XYZ file of C-alpha atoms in Angstrom:
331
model
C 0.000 0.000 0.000
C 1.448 3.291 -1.312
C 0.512 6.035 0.268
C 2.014 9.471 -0.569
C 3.182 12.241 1.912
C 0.644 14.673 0.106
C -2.417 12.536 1.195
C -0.824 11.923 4.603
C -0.140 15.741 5.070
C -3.875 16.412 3.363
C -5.079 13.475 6.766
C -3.523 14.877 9.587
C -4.499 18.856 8.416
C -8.043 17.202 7.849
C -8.118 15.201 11.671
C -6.941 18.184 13.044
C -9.301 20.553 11.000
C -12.113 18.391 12.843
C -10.922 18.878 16.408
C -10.026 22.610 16.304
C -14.458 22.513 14.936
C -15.275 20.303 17.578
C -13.392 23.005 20.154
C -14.997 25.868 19.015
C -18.477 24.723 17.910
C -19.095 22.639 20.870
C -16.080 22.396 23.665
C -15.780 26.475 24.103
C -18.653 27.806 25.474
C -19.039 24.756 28.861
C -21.912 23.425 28.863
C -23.766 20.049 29.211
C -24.941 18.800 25.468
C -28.251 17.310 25.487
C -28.992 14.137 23.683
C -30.107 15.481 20.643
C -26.726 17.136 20.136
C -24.615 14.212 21.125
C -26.321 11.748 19.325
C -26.158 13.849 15.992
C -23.093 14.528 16.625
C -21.897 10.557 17.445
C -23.812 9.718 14.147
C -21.494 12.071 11.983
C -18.544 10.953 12.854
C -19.616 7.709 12.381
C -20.368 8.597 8.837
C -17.108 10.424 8.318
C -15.346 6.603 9.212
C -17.269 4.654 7.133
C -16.670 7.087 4.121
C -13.216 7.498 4.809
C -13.135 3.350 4.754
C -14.968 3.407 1.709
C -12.787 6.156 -0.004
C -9.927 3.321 1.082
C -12.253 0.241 -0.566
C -11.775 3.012 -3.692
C -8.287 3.755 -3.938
C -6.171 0.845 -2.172
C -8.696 -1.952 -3.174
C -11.428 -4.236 -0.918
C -8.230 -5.649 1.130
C -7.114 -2.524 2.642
C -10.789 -1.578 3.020
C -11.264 -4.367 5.019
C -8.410 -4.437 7.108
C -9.530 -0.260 8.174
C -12.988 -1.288 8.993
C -11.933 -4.527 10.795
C -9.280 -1.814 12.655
C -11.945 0.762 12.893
C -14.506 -1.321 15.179
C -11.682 -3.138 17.406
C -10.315 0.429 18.409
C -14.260 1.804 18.214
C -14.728 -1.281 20.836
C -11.866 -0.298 23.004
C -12.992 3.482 23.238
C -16.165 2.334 24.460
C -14.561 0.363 27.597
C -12.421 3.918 27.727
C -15.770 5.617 28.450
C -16.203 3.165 31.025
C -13.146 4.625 32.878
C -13.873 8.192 32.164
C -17.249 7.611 33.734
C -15.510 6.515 36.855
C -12.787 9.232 36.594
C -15.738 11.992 36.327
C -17.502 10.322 38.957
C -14.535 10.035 41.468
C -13.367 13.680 40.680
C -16.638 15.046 40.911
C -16.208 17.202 38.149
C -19.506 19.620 36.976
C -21.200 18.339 34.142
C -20.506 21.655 31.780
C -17.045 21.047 32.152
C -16.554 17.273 31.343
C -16.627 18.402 27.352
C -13.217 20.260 28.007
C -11.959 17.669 29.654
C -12.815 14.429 27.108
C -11.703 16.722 24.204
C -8.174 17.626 25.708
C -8.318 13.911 27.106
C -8.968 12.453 23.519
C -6.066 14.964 21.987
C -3.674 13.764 24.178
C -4.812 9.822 23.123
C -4.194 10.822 19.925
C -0.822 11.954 20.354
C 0.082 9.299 21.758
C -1.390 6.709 20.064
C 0.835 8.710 17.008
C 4.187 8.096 18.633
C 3.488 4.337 19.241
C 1.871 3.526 15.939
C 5.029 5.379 14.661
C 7.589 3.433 16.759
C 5.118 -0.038 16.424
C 5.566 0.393 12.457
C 9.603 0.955 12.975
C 9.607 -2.446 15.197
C 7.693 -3.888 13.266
C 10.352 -3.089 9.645
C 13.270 -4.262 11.728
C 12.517 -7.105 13.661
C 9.758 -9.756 12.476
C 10.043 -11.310 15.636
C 8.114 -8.084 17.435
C 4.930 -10.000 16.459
C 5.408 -12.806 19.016
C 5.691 -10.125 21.583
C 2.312 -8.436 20.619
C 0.624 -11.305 20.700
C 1.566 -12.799 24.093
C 0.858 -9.280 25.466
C -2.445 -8.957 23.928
C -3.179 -12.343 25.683
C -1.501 -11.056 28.937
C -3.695 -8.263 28.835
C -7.102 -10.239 27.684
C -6.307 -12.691 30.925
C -6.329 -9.695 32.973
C -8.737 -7.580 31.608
C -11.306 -10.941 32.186
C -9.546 -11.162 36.042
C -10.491 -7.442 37.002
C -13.937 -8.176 35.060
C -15.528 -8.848 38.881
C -15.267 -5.282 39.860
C -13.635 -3.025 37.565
C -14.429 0.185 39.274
C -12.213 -0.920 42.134
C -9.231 -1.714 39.981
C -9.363 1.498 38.477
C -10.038 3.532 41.843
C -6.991 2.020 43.015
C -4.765 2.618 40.102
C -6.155 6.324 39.979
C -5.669 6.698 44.235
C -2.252 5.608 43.324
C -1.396 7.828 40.827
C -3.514 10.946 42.330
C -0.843 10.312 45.919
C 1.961 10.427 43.863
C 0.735 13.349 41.510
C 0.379 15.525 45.265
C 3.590 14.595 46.428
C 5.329 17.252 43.630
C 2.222 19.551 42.902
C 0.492 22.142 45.170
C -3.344 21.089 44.541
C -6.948 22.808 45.400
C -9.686 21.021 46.306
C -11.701 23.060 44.935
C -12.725 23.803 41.004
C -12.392 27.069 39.745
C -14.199 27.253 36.491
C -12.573 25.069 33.976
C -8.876 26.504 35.027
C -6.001 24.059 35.568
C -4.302 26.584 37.721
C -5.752 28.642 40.710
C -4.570 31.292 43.417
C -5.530 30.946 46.850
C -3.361 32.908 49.851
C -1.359 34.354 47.259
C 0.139 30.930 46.293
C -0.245 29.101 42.846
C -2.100 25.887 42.712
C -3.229 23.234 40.801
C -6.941 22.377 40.329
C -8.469 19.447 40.289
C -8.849 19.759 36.452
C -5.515 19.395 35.934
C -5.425 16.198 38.310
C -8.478 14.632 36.207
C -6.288 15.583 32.571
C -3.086 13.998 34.495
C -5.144 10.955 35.289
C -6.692 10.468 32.189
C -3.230 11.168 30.345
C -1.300 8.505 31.892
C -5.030 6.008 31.353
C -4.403 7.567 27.640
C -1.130 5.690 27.536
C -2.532 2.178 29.195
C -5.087 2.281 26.989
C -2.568 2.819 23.979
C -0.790 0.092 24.703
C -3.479 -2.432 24.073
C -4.787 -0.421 21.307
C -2.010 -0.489 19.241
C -0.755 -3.974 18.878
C -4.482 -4.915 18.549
C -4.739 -3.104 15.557
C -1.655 -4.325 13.934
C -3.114 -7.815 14.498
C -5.056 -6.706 12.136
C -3.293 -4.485 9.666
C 0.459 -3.838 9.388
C -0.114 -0.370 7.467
C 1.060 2.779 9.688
C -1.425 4.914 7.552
C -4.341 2.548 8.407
C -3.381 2.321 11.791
C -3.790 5.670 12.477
C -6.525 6.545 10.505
C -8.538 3.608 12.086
C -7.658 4.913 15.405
C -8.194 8.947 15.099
C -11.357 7.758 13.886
C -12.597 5.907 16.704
C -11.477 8.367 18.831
C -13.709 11.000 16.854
C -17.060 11.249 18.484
C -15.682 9.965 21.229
C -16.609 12.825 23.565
C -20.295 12.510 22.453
C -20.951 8.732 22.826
C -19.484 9.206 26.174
C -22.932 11.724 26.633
C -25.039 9.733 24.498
C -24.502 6.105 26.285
C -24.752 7.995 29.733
C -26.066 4.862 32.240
C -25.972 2.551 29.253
C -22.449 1.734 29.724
C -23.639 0.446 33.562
C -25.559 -1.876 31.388
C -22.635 -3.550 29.105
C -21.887 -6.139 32.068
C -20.434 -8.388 29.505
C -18.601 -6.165 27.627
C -15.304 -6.869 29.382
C -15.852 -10.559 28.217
C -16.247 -9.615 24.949
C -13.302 -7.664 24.629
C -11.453 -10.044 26.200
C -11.890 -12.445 23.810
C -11.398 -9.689 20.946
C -7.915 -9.478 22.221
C -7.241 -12.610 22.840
C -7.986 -13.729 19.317
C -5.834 -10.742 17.876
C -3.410 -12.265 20.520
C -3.142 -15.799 18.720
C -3.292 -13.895 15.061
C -0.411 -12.573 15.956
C 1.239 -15.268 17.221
C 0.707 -17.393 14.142
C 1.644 -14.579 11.846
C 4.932 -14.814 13.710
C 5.234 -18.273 13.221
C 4.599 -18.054 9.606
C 7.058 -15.040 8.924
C 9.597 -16.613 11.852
C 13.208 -16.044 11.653
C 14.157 -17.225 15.130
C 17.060 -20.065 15.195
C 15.394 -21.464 18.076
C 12.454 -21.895 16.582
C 12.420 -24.754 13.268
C 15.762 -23.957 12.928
C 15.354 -20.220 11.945
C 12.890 -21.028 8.986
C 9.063 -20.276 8.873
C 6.763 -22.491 9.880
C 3.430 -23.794 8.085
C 0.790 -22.787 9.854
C -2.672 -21.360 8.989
C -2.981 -17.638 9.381
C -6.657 -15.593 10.195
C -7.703 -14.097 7.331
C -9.383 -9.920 7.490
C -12.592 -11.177 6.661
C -12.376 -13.940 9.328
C -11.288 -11.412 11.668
C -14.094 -8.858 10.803
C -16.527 -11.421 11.506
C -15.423 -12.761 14.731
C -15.231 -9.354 16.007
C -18.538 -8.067 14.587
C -20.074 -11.526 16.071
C -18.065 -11.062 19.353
C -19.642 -7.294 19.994
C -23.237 -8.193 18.982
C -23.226 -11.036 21.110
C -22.128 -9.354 24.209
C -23.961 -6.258 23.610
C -27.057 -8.326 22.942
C -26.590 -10.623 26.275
C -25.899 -7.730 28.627
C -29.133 -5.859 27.835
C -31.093 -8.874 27.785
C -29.392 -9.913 31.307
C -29.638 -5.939 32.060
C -33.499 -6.143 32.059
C -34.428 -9.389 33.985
C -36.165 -8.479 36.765
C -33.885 -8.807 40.359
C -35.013 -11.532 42.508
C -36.081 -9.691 46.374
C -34.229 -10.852 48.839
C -35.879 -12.720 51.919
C -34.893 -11.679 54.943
C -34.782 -13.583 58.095
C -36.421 -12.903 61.312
């Protein structure tokens, strides 16, 4: 897949183009967007994807197009657990409703930026050393295997991995405990201090870069093209601000979400593994040479993960509205 600097210049001004709207139209005046707004919103970026993937279908041909698309929901998957998170961050910070825009959209920057330097030192890895691929997948299992251990109670896990972070943020930074508008910085008694804002963007920042690190080898389970990589992932991150205000309580809902993804990674996990095997040039392993084994086609992959969402979205709103059982009490 050739793709020229020109259209990768023409990307990036476009992605960024769409942000610097977002900021203005939606993110600069605080305030808390109703549904109508978020859900138009969620549904035009939604559109933008699919006709960027199509535009791909046009000009790279229907493998490419399927590899975005098959990128594009994993990493559209993945943001929605994200929103999980932010819900709790929100919650635990207590941060006003009219303010949370500011905070996703700077949050969702800084993913992006991120996301940009690993994707970019992923596809070097990835040029040099064929082996890399055996690492991504036994990490994308790792992380499946633990993402289905903390499925119990994930708001605990994260409350202690943000109570950990939050201690050691206030052991170098002079904090408020109070908000002062949407400011990161405040003076009180003449001294300069840091807002809670700026502890909920520090939080979700360094969530920005666990979440990356799933993210990214999932996607090049999928697709080994840097372009598509980061298309399919500034995409999924677009709209992310207003699905996080659209779902609302629905995520509470999505108990079997974490299964799902688990398994989404998992299987990534063993495509990469066996795309290793069959490009392997390890001397330990069959002497250095590659090794016949069957590798996961896009379409395969598409289909699983499609099937894998559905599923789980399907079961947890059934499960979601069963009526609770009362509970008998004893005398």
């Amino acid at each position: 897949m050739h793709v020229s600097p020109t259209i990768w210049i023409i990307t990036c001004l476009v992605i960024l183009g769409l942000f610097v709207f977002d900021f203005f139209a939606h993110v600069r005046v605080p305030h808390a967007p109703s549904l109508k707004e978020s859900g138009t919103w969620s549904a035009i970026y939604i559109s933008i994807a699919v006709v960027f993937g199509l535009f791909v279908w046009w000009k790279w041909g229907n493998t490419y197009g399927g590899e975005y698309f098959a990128g594009y929901v994993t990493e559209k998957a993945l943001s929605v657990d994200n929103l999980f998170v932010f819900v709790i961050i929100m919650s635990k910070f207590a941060v006003p409703k009219e303010y949370q825009q500011k905070v996703l959209l700077l949050g969702i920057v800084m993913a992006l930026v991120l996301r940009g330097l690993f994707i970019a030192v992923g596809a070097a890895a990835i040029n040099a050393y064929s082996w890399v691929f055996y690492l991504f997948g036994a990490f994308l299992i790792f992380t499946a295997i633990k993402l289905l251990r903390e499925s119990d109670d994930p708001v605990e896990h994260e409350e202690e991995r943000e109570t950990r972070l939050e201690r050691f943020v206030k052991k170098y930074l002079r904090t408020s405990d109070t908000y002062d508008g949407d400011k990161l910085f405040t003076k009180a008694n003449g001294k300069r201090l840091a807002t809670p804002m700026l502890m909920v963007l520090i939080v979700i920042g360094f969530t920005d870069v666990l979440f990356a690190l799933d993210s990214i080898p999932a996607i090049y389970g999928l697709t080994q093209e840097p372009y598509l990589v980061f298309t399919a992932n500034a995409f999924a991150l677009m709209g992310l601000r207003q699905l996080y205000f659209l779902l609302g309580g629905l995520l509470d809902r999505l108990v079997y979400l974490s299964y799902g993804l688990s398994f989404i990674l998992a299987f990534i996990g063993v495509k990469l593994v066996l795309h290793a095997l069959h490009e392997n040039t390890l001397p330990f392993i069959n002497g250095g040479e590659h090794v016949a084994v069957p590798e996961i086609s896009t379409v395969v992959s598409l289909g699983v993960i499609i099937g894998t969402l559905v599923i789980t979205t399907v079961a947890s709103l059934m499960s979601s509205r069963k009526p609770k059982t009362p509970e008998i009490s004893e005398n």
